[in-house]
mmCIF file of C-alpha atoms in Angstrom:
data_model
loop_
_atom_site.group_PDB
_atom_site.id
_atom_site.type_symbol
_atom_site.label_atom_id
_atom_site.label_comp_id
_atom_site.label_asym_id
_atom_site.label_seq_id
_atom_site.Cartn_x
_atom_site.Cartn_y
_atom_site.Cartn_z
ATOM 1 C CA MET A 1 -5.670 26.989 -6.281
ATOM 2 C CA ARG A 2 -5.239 28.119 -2.938
ATOM 3 C CA ARG A 3 -1.707 27.564 -2.734
ATOM 4 C CA THR A 4 -1.161 28.769 -6.181
ATOM 5 C CA LEU A 5 -2.767 31.906 -5.352
ATOM 6 C CA THR A 6 -0.912 32.278 -2.220
ATOM 7 C CA ALA A 7 2.232 32.115 -4.043
ATOM 8 C CA LEU A 8 1.312 34.476 -6.404
ATOM 9 C CA LEU A 9 0.302 37.125 -3.857
ATOM 10 C CA ALA A 10 3.539 36.687 -2.219
ATOM 11 C CA ALA A 11 5.638 37.196 -5.176
ATOM 12 C CA ALA A 12 4.123 40.293 -5.933
ATOM 13 C CA ALA A 13 3.829 41.876 -2.468
ATOM 14 C CA LEU A 14 7.464 41.702 -1.827
ATOM 15 C CA ALA A 15 9.133 41.780 -5.570
ATOM 16 C CA GLY A 16 10.712 44.338 -7.445
ATOM 17 C CA PRO A 17 8.809 47.561 -8.716
ATOM 18 C CA ALA A 18 5.769 46.423 -10.656
ATOM 19 C CA THR A 19 5.525 46.377 -14.012
ATOM 20 C CA ALA A 20 2.209 46.761 -16.434
ATOM 21 C CA GLN A 21 2.303 42.875 -16.613
ATOM 22 C CA ASP A 22 2.180 42.476 -12.853
ATOM 23 C CA THR A 23 -1.341 41.530 -10.927
ATOM 24 C CA TRP A 24 -1.962 40.857 -7.375
ATOM 25 C CA PRO A 25 -4.581 37.976 -6.716
ATOM 26 C CA LEU A 26 -7.417 40.075 -4.303
ATOM 27 C CA MET A 27 -10.554 38.774 -2.808
ATOM 28 C CA VAL A 28 -13.188 41.722 -3.503
ATOM 29 C CA PRO A 29 -16.908 41.765 -1.657
ATOM 30 C CA ALA A 30 -19.821 41.700 -3.626
ATOM 31 C CA ILE A 31 -20.978 44.720 -1.627
ATOM 32 C CA PRO A 32 -18.306 47.096 -0.613
ATOM 33 C CA PHE A 33 -17.728 47.538 3.157
ATOM 34 C CA ASP A 34 -19.787 44.638 3.998
ATOM 35 C CA ASP A 35 -17.700 41.876 5.414
ATOM 36 C CA GLU A 36 -20.749 39.266 5.326
ATOM 37 C CA SER A 37 -21.039 39.648 1.267
ATOM 38 C CA PRO A 38 -19.622 36.946 -0.556
ATOM 39 C CA LEU A 39 -15.880 37.313 -1.698
ATOM 40 C CA SER A 40 -14.916 36.677 -5.357
ATOM 41 C CA PRO A 41 -11.117 36.293 -6.385
ATOM 42 C CA VAL A 42 -9.728 39.000 -8.764
ATOM 43 C CA ASP A 43 -6.488 39.369 -10.814
ATOM 44 C CA TYR A 44 -5.814 43.187 -10.083
ATOM 45 C CA ARG A 45 -3.461 45.235 -11.829
ATOM 46 C CA PRO A 46 -1.926 47.938 -9.967
ATOM 47 C CA LEU A 47 -0.879 51.390 -11.245
ATOM 48 C CA ASP A 48 2.389 51.443 -12.888
ATOM 49 C CA ARG A 49 3.054 55.140 -11.539
ATOM 50 C CA ALA A 50 1.454 57.866 -9.876
ATOM 51 C CA SER A 51 0.680 61.001 -12.075
ATOM 52 C CA ARG A 52 2.446 63.039 -9.372
ATOM 53 C CA ASP A 53 4.148 63.126 -6.130
ATOM 54 C CA TRP A 54 0.971 62.699 -3.746
ATOM 55 C CA HIS A 55 1.552 63.369 -0.319
ATOM 56 C CA LEU A 56 0.008 60.974 1.867
ATOM 57 C CA CYS A 57 -1.060 60.995 5.737
ATOM 58 C CA ILE A 58 -0.733 57.671 7.415
ATOM 59 C CA LEU A 59 -2.152 56.743 10.814
ATOM 60 C CA TYR A 60 -1.259 53.783 12.715
ATOM 61 C CA PRO A 61 -2.793 52.650 16.009
ATOM 62 C CA HIS A 62 0.703 51.886 17.326
ATOM 63 C CA LEU A 63 4.228 50.425 16.213
ATOM 64 C CA LYS A 64 4.327 48.143 19.227
ATOM 65 C CA ASP A 65 4.487 44.767 17.640
ATOM 66 C CA ALA A 66 5.783 43.164 14.203
ATOM 67 C CA TYR A 67 2.298 43.404 12.800
ATOM 68 C CA TRP A 68 2.375 46.885 11.887
ATOM 69 C CA LEU A 69 5.927 47.041 11.033
ATOM 70 C CA SER A 70 4.963 44.782 8.350
ATOM 71 C CA VAL A 71 2.001 46.988 7.265
ATOM 72 C CA ASN A 72 4.688 50.119 7.296
ATOM 73 C CA TYR A 73 7.160 47.751 5.255
ATOM 74 C CA GLY A 74 4.556 47.417 2.434
ATOM 75 C CA MET A 75 3.459 51.186 2.363
ATOM 76 C CA VAL A 76 7.013 51.870 1.929
ATOM 77 C CA GLU A 77 7.847 49.575 -0.850
ATOM 78 C CA GLU A 78 4.365 50.738 -2.722
ATOM 79 C CA ALA A 79 4.847 54.503 -2.171
ATOM 80 C CA ARG A 80 8.639 53.964 -3.491
ATOM 81 C CA ARG A 81 7.214 51.872 -6.606
ATOM 82 C CA LEU A 82 4.434 54.740 -7.306
ATOM 83 C CA GLY A 83 6.614 57.855 -6.783
ATOM 84 C CA LEU A 84 4.635 58.894 -3.591
ATOM 85 C CA SER A 85 5.567 60.912 -0.256
ATOM 86 C CA PHE A 86 3.862 60.174 3.102
ATOM 87 C CA GLU A 87 4.262 60.915 6.618
ATOM 88 C CA VAL A 88 3.441 58.564 9.222
ATOM 89 C CA PHE A 89 1.704 59.148 12.748
ATOM 90 C CA GLU A 90 1.201 56.692 15.445
ATOM 91 C CA ALA A 91 -1.546 56.656 18.426
ATOM 92 C CA GLY A 92 0.587 54.641 20.963
ATOM 93 C CA GLY A 93 -1.962 52.150 21.441
ATOM 94 C CA TYR A 94 -5.686 51.652 21.162
ATOM 95 C CA PRO A 95 -6.543 53.237 24.287
ATOM 96 C CA ASN A 96 -5.287 56.650 22.707
ATOM 97 C CA LEU A 97 -8.543 57.092 20.459
ATOM 98 C CA SER A 98 -8.143 61.187 21.508
ATOM 99 C CA ARG A 99 -4.621 61.152 20.287
ATOM 100 C CA GLN A 100 -5.899 59.737 16.938
ATOM 101 C CA ILE A 101 -8.495 62.088 16.566
ATOM 102 C CA ASP A 102 -6.377 64.811 17.051
ATOM 103 C CA GLN A 103 -3.498 63.190 14.264
ATOM 104 C CA LEU A 104 -6.708 62.670 12.206
ATOM 105 C CA ARG A 105 -7.509 66.356 12.493
ATOM 106 C CA ALA A 106 -3.720 67.545 11.656
ATOM 107 C CA CYS A 107 -4.235 65.394 8.263
ATOM 108 C CA GLY A 108 -6.671 67.868 7.188
ATOM 109 C CA SER A 109 -3.967 70.182 6.483
ATOM 110 C CA ASP A 110 -3.527 71.284 2.775
ATOM 111 C CA ALA A 111 0.052 69.817 2.916
ATOM 112 C CA PHE A 112 -1.625 66.319 2.369
ATOM 113 C CA ASP A 113 -3.380 64.853 -0.510
ATOM 114 C CA ALA A 114 -5.171 61.557 1.088
ATOM 115 C CA VAL A 115 -5.782 60.052 4.527
ATOM 116 C CA ILE A 116 -4.909 56.222 5.174
ATOM 117 C CA LEU A 117 -6.322 55.389 8.468
ATOM 118 C CA GLY A 118 -5.598 52.159 10.650
ATOM 119 C CA ALA A 119 -7.861 53.182 13.141
ATOM 120 C CA VAL A 120 -8.169 52.439 16.860
ATOM 121 C CA SER A 121 -11.813 52.682 17.220
ATOM 122 C CA TYR A 122 -14.654 51.355 14.951
ATOM 123 C CA GLN A 123 -16.825 54.343 15.469
ATOM 124 C CA GLY A 124 -15.063 56.968 17.565
ATOM 125 C CA LEU A 125 -13.457 58.599 14.573
ATOM 126 C CA THR A 126 -16.580 58.746 12.341
ATOM 127 C CA SER A 127 -17.480 62.468 12.766
ATOM 128 C CA THR A 128 -13.538 63.545 12.096
ATOM 129 C CA VAL A 129 -13.417 61.134 9.254
ATOM 130 C CA LEU A 130 -16.506 62.704 7.782
ATOM 131 C CA ASP A 131 -15.086 66.548 8.061
ATOM 132 C CA ILE A 132 -11.696 65.210 6.549
ATOM 133 C CA ALA A 133 -13.602 63.142 3.440
ATOM 134 C CA ALA A 134 -15.228 66.472 2.509
ATOM 135 C CA THR A 135 -11.979 67.542 1.093
ATOM 136 C CA LYS A 136 -9.667 64.845 0.693
ATOM 137 C CA PRO A 137 -9.786 60.679 -0.019
ATOM 138 C CA VAL A 138 -9.732 58.579 3.314
ATOM 139 C CA ILE A 139 -8.508 55.048 2.704
ATOM 140 C CA ALA A 140 -9.090 52.807 5.799
ATOM 141 C CA ALA A 141 -6.371 50.285 6.183
ATOM 142 C CA VAL A 142 -6.317 46.814 7.937
ATOM 143 C CA ASN A 143 -8.728 47.462 10.889
ATOM 144 C CA ASP A 144 -12.224 47.821 10.215
ATOM 145 C CA ILE A 145 -14.011 51.140 10.789
ATOM 146 C CA ASP A 146 -17.588 52.871 10.287
ATOM 147 C CA ASP A 147 -17.515 53.200 6.363
ATOM 148 C CA ARG A 148 -19.412 56.693 6.692
ATOM 149 C CA GLY A 149 -16.757 59.031 4.732
ATOM 150 C CA ILE A 150 -14.337 56.246 3.742
ATOM 151 C CA THR A 151 -13.364 56.270 0.245
ATOM 152 C CA ALA A 152 -11.860 52.677 0.082
ATOM 153 C CA LYS A 153 -10.803 50.031 2.270
ATOM 154 C CA ALA A 154 -7.806 47.486 2.051
ATOM 155 C CA ALA A 155 -8.765 44.801 4.469
ATOM 156 C CA VAL A 156 -9.624 41.527 5.183
ATOM 157 C CA PRO A 157 -12.820 40.490 7.033
ATOM 158 C CA TRP A 158 -11.656 39.918 10.517
ATOM 159 C CA ARG A 159 -14.447 37.826 11.654
ATOM 160 C CA GLU A 160 -13.043 35.276 9.272
ATOM 161 C CA MET A 161 -9.498 35.746 11.110
ATOM 162 C CA GLY A 162 -11.005 34.653 14.225
ATOM 163 C CA ALA A 163 -13.075 32.000 12.764
ATOM 164 C CA ALA A 164 -9.749 30.453 11.090
ATOM 165 C CA ALA A 165 -7.970 30.477 14.518
ATOM 166 C CA GLY A 166 -11.131 28.954 16.192
ATOM 167 C CA ARG A 167 -11.531 26.331 13.396
ATOM 168 C CA VAL A 168 -7.837 24.768 14.175
ATOM 169 C CA ILE A 169 -9.071 24.120 17.574
ATOM 170 C CA ALA A 170 -12.642 23.073 16.837
ATOM 171 C CA GLU A 171 -11.163 20.544 13.974
ATOM 172 C CA ARG A 172 -9.074 18.926 16.586
ATOM 173 C CA HIS A 173 -11.909 18.629 19.017
ATOM 174 C CA PRO A 174 -14.946 18.090 17.408
ATOM 175 C CA ALA A 175 -18.395 18.280 19.040
ATOM 176 C CA GLY A 176 -18.834 14.902 21.168
ATOM 177 C CA SER A 177 -15.171 14.325 22.201
ATOM 178 C CA PRO A 178 -13.687 14.940 25.433
ATOM 179 C CA PRO A 179 -13.835 18.528 26.187
ATOM 180 C CA VAL A 180 -10.758 20.901 26.363
ATOM 181 C CA ASN A 181 -10.222 24.260 28.337
ATOM 182 C CA VAL A 182 -9.435 27.375 26.221
ATOM 183 C CA ALA A 183 -7.981 30.839 27.457
ATOM 184 C CA TRP A 184 -9.117 33.455 25.087
ATOM 185 C CA PHE A 185 -7.237 36.878 24.658
ATOM 186 C CA PRO A 186 -9.056 38.709 22.080
ATOM 187 C CA GLY A 187 -7.164 42.242 22.303
ATOM 188 C CA PRO A 188 -8.382 45.573 23.437
ATOM 189 C CA LYS A 189 -11.798 45.738 24.097
ATOM 190 C CA GLY A 190 -13.513 47.986 21.672
ATOM 191 C CA ALA A 191 -10.980 48.016 18.888
ATOM 192 C CA GLY A 192 -12.260 47.808 15.309
ATOM 193 C CA TRP A 193 -11.270 44.417 14.858
ATOM 194 C CA VAL A 194 -11.431 43.015 18.236
ATOM 195 C CA THR A 195 -15.514 42.523 18.276
ATOM 196 C CA PHE A 196 -15.335 40.694 14.898
ATOM 197 C CA VAL A 197 -12.244 38.490 15.547
ATOM 198 C CA GLU A 198 -14.280 37.444 18.534
ATOM 199 C CA ASP A 199 -17.622 36.841 16.877
ATOM 200 C CA GLY A 200 -15.727 34.457 14.483
ATOM 201 C CA PHE A 201 -13.445 32.636 16.961
ATOM 202 C CA ARG A 202 -16.594 31.844 19.214
ATOM 203 C CA ALA A 203 -18.657 30.627 16.406
ATOM 204 C CA GLU A 204 -16.434 28.249 15.524
ATOM 205 C CA LEU A 205 -15.672 27.171 19.080
ATOM 206 C CA ALA A 206 -19.407 26.605 19.692
ATOM 207 C CA ARG A 207 -19.218 23.725 17.321
ATOM 208 C CA SER A 208 -16.397 21.791 18.876
ATOM 209 C CA SER A 209 -15.894 20.139 22.409
ATOM 210 C CA ALA A 210 -13.727 23.228 23.541
ATOM 211 C CA ARG A 211 -15.025 25.010 26.566
ATOM 212 C CA LEU A 212 -13.873 28.897 27.152
ATOM 213 C CA VAL A 213 -12.822 28.929 30.544
ATOM 214 C CA ALA A 214 -11.177 32.607 30.501
ATOM 215 C CA THR A 215 -11.471 35.545 28.710
ATOM 216 C CA LYS A 216 -8.795 38.584 28.881
ATOM 217 C CA TYR A 217 -9.391 42.017 27.076
ATOM 218 C CA GLY A 218 -5.858 44.064 27.134
ATOM 219 C CA ASP A 219 -3.941 46.241 24.456
ATOM 220 C CA THR A 220 -1.801 44.357 22.084
ATOM 221 C CA GLY A 221 1.651 45.520 23.807
ATOM 222 C CA LEU A 222 3.884 42.418 24.843
ATOM 223 C CA GLU A 223 4.239 43.609 28.253
ATOM 224 C CA GLU A 224 0.467 43.742 28.755
ATOM 225 C CA GLN A 225 0.281 40.186 27.252
ATOM 226 C CA VAL A 226 2.596 38.923 29.520
ATOM 227 C CA LEU A 227 0.701 39.700 32.316
ATOM 228 C CA LEU A 228 -2.723 38.716 31.067
ATOM 229 C CA VAL A 229 -1.187 35.050 30.425
ATOM 230 C CA GLU A 230 0.236 34.884 33.556
ATOM 231 C CA GLU A 231 -3.166 35.875 35.251
ATOM 232 C CA ALA A 232 -4.893 33.154 33.015
ATOM 233 C CA LEU A 233 -2.421 30.385 33.993
ATOM 234 C CA ASP A 234 -2.728 31.146 37.654
ATOM 235 C CA GLU A 235 -6.611 31.283 37.706
ATOM 236 C CA GLN A 236 -7.371 28.265 35.417
ATOM 237 C CA PRO A 237 -4.506 25.523 35.943
ATOM 238 C CA ASP A 238 -6.091 23.090 33.561
ATOM 239 C CA ILE A 239 -6.211 25.188 30.201
ATOM 240 C CA ASP A 240 -5.271 23.166 27.138
ATOM 241 C CA TYR A 241 -5.380 26.249 24.780
ATOM 242 C CA LEU A 242 -3.933 29.836 24.770
ATOM 243 C CA ALA A 243 -5.656 31.610 21.640
ATOM 244 C CA GLY A 244 -5.144 35.326 20.759
ATOM 245 C CA SER A 245 -3.186 38.027 19.306
ATOM 246 C CA GLY A 246 0.303 37.851 17.844
ATOM 247 C CA PRO A 247 2.016 39.431 20.879
ATOM 248 C CA MET A 248 -0.099 36.841 23.216
ATOM 249 C CA ALA A 249 1.266 33.783 21.291
ATOM 250 C CA GLU A 250 4.926 35.440 21.420
ATOM 251 C CA ALA A 251 4.619 35.713 25.189
ATOM 252 C CA ALA A 252 3.253 32.543 25.667
ATOM 253 C CA VAL A 253 5.944 30.693 24.120
ATOM 254 C CA SER A 254 8.448 31.795 26.812
ATOM 255 C CA ILE A 255 5.853 31.692 29.830
ATOM 256 C CA LEU A 256 5.134 28.049 28.872
ATOM 257 C CA ARG A 257 8.851 27.214 28.574
ATOM 258 C CA ALA A 258 9.370 28.626 31.840
ATOM 259 C CA ARG A 259 6.581 27.082 33.710
ATOM 260 C CA GLY A 260 7.209 23.490 31.914
ATOM 261 C CA LEU A 261 4.155 23.580 30.056
ATOM 262 C CA THR A 262 5.475 23.319 26.344
ATOM 263 C CA GLY A 263 3.580 20.869 24.551
ATOM 264 C CA ARG A 264 0.900 20.576 27.481
ATOM 265 C CA VAL A 265 -0.723 23.460 26.497
ATOM 266 C CA GLN A 266 -1.302 24.590 22.987
ATOM 267 C CA ILE A 267 -0.988 28.188 21.484
ATOM 268 C CA VAL A 268 -3.104 29.488 18.460
ATOM 269 C CA SER A 269 -2.761 33.262 17.179
ATOM 270 C CA THR A 270 -5.133 35.261 15.434
ATOM 271 C CA TYR A 271 -2.662 36.604 13.227
ATOM 272 C CA ILE A 272 0.874 36.371 11.925
ATOM 273 C CA SER A 273 3.597 38.340 13.272
ATOM 274 C CA HIS A 274 7.657 37.686 13.229
ATOM 275 C CA ALA A 275 7.741 36.029 16.479
ATOM 276 C CA VAL A 276 4.717 33.591 15.768
ATOM 277 C CA TYR A 277 6.185 32.806 12.207
ATOM 278 C CA ARG A 278 9.448 31.748 14.018
ATOM 279 C CA GLY A 279 7.197 30.039 16.695
ATOM 280 C CA ILE A 280 5.119 27.999 13.951
ATOM 281 C CA MET A 281 8.419 27.070 12.441
ATOM 282 C CA ARG A 282 9.820 25.747 15.379
ATOM 283 C CA GLY A 283 6.668 23.813 16.600
ATOM 284 C CA ARG A 284 5.950 26.439 19.351
ATOM 285 C CA ILE A 285 2.622 27.767 17.946
ATOM 286 C CA LEU A 286 0.190 25.096 16.663
ATOM 287 C CA ALA A 287 -1.220 27.546 13.755
ATOM 288 C CA ALA A 288 -1.966 31.292 12.772
ATOM 289 C CA PRO A 289 -4.098 32.692 9.931
ATOM 290 C CA THR A 290 -2.269 35.374 7.988
ATOM 291 C CA ASP A 291 -4.150 38.375 6.307
ATOM 292 C CA PHE A 292 -0.942 39.264 4.469
ATOM 293 C CA ALA A 293 -0.287 42.731 6.361
ATOM 294 C CA ALA A 294 2.498 43.685 4.106
ATOM 295 C CA MET A 295 0.239 43.299 1.129
ATOM 296 C CA GLN A 296 -2.511 45.264 2.839
ATOM 297 C CA GLY A 297 0.165 48.255 3.189
ATOM 298 C CA ARG A 298 0.773 48.158 -0.311
ATOM 299 C CA LEU A 299 -2.628 47.984 -1.244
ATOM 300 C CA SER A 300 -4.313 50.903 0.819
ATOM 301 C CA VAL A 301 -1.433 53.051 -0.700
ATOM 302 C CA GLU A 302 -2.189 52.035 -4.417
ATOM 303 C CA MET A 303 -5.717 52.928 -3.723
ATOM 304 C CA ALA A 304 -4.839 56.152 -2.466
ATOM 305 C CA ALA A 305 -3.431 57.036 -5.277
ATOM 306 C CA ARG A 306 -5.996 55.764 -7.454
ATOM 307 C CA ALA A 307 -8.767 57.597 -5.464
ATOM 308 C CA LEU A 308 -7.008 60.781 -6.101
ATOM 309 C CA GLU A 309 -6.357 60.226 -9.857
ATOM 310 C CA GLY A 310 -10.173 59.280 -10.486
ATOM 311 C CA SER A 311 -9.268 55.595 -11.410
ATOM 312 C CA LEU A 312 -10.223 53.502 -8.462
ATOM 313 C CA VAL A 313 -11.317 50.233 -9.837
ATOM 314 C CA HIS A 314 -12.436 48.508 -6.263
ATOM 315 C CA SER A 315 -13.252 50.349 -3.063
ATOM 316 C CA HIS A 316 -12.998 47.478 -1.134
ATOM 317 C CA ALA A 317 -10.462 44.519 -1.565
ATOM 318 C CA GLY A 318 -8.018 42.602 0.629
ATOM 319 C CA PRO A 319 -5.677 39.416 0.202
ATOM 320 C CA ARG A 320 -6.993 35.970 0.852
ATOM 321 C CA ILE A 321 -6.943 34.611 4.315
ATOM 322 C CA THR A 322 -4.544 31.536 4.666
ATOM 323 C CA THR A 323 -3.990 29.432 7.669
ATOM 324 C CA VAL A 324 -0.140 28.993 8.563
ATOM 325 C CA THR A 325 0.672 25.517 10.274
ATOM 326 C CA PRO A 326 4.117 23.506 10.844
ATOM 327 C CA ASP A 327 2.881 21.914 7.583
ATOM 328 C CA SER A 328 1.823 24.556 5.289
ATOM 329 C CA ILE A 329 4.766 27.187 6.362
ATOM 330 C CA ALA A 330 7.217 26.379 3.708
ATOM 331 C CA THR A 331 4.730 26.500 1.027
ATOM 332 C CA ILE A 332 3.185 29.674 2.366
ATOM 333 C CA GLY A 333 6.340 31.531 3.587
ATOM 334 C CA ALA A 334 6.689 34.898 4.828
ATOM 335 C CA GLU A 335 6.690 37.244 1.970
ATOM 336 C CA GLY A 336 3.551 39.511 1.747
ATOM 337 C CA SER A 337 3.050 38.645 5.507
ATOM 338 C CA LEU A 338 6.376 39.926 6.967
ATOM 339 C CA ALA A 339 8.629 42.808 6.609
ATOM 340 C CA PRO A 340 12.568 41.745 6.329
ATOM 341 C CA ALA A 341 14.084 41.388 9.955
ATOM 342 C CA SER A 342 16.222 44.264 8.767
ATOM 343 C CA PHE A 343 13.654 46.647 8.266
ATOM 344 C CA VAL A 344 12.871 49.352 10.747
ATOM 345 C CA PRO A 345 9.980 51.481 10.674
ATOM 346 C CA ILE A 346 9.849 54.518 8.418
ATOM 347 C CA PHE A 347 8.034 57.634 9.124
ATOM 348 C CA THR A 348 9.000 60.074 6.689
ATOM 349 C CA LEU A 349 9.393 59.191 2.565
ATOM 350 C CA ARG A 350 9.976 61.577 0.192
ATOM 351 C CA ALA A 351 9.264 60.737 -3.585
ATOM 352 C CA GLY A 352 12.398 60.007 -5.690
ATOM 353 C CA THR A 353 14.688 59.210 -2.801
ATOM 354 C CA ASP A 354 15.591 55.567 -0.999
ATOM 355 C CA SER A 355 15.700 56.826 2.637
ATOM 356 C CA GLY A 356 13.340 57.885 5.119
ATOM 357 C CA ASN A 357 13.193 58.542 8.704
#
């Protein structure tokens, strides 16, 4: 069943323009905005077309890795399908809360009909969100956020993303087996998704023989992650696993090769990026869960259109999390998770055109 749903999701996410017969298989929590509530599968029928050219203001934490590029791709595809326009602003990284607050305030302009927010902070934007929400819908995309003022949320439970990564190690090293050492790279401390990823990862490792011997927080830029991986390997020469963000996993492949540690130290990522996908395909990365980033981008745009038109069906939904391994990668594929290799980010899109900038 999981493979069937995944295949359908992939086809829906990156196929051509949707028709009235298309549905997206999604997971919907029993209690909106409560990631601890039970999830139920739903065959979701998206809008065929928006009633007018709504203009969206879209905020990203950054575009420094391919994950948010894939989110952007999904948004572009869905905005084109529905006939919407948008402008994208990126904060430049998770430390830049004040910059994103300024960008969010600018989204309050009458030029925009709704906001899609990929937040750099769980609580740091709440007061500004409440101000903006008084005049227009605010849709949370991907990253978790305080739900006050949020109209809808296109996201997966990030605790389960961390748990899925931790489970890969725990299943290989159950409690009572010889211990192994893990270096953990959660991402930027204080980011909306990191706390939840870390909770899930640590909970799974607690059921295993794995020991966390190093924890390195840092922004998800590749340069920062290179420094953190090098630091951990210098401090802890007996590491068996490097686990953490997509840029960490990408950096680790090259670092382990340079140090002659390929195969000796295993890599687990907490999410999929283009480099992580290639690493899994080549046997350099052990596994990574995918939350279908491109599909989340599509869903957030579709939710924004529905919120504006008073036809919102689910205020909180997201794709089913699936773990990609060398054995499962051919079945799961890249569609719905990753933008095509030729795709470049689009910051401005006008309805009725095939181009952006």
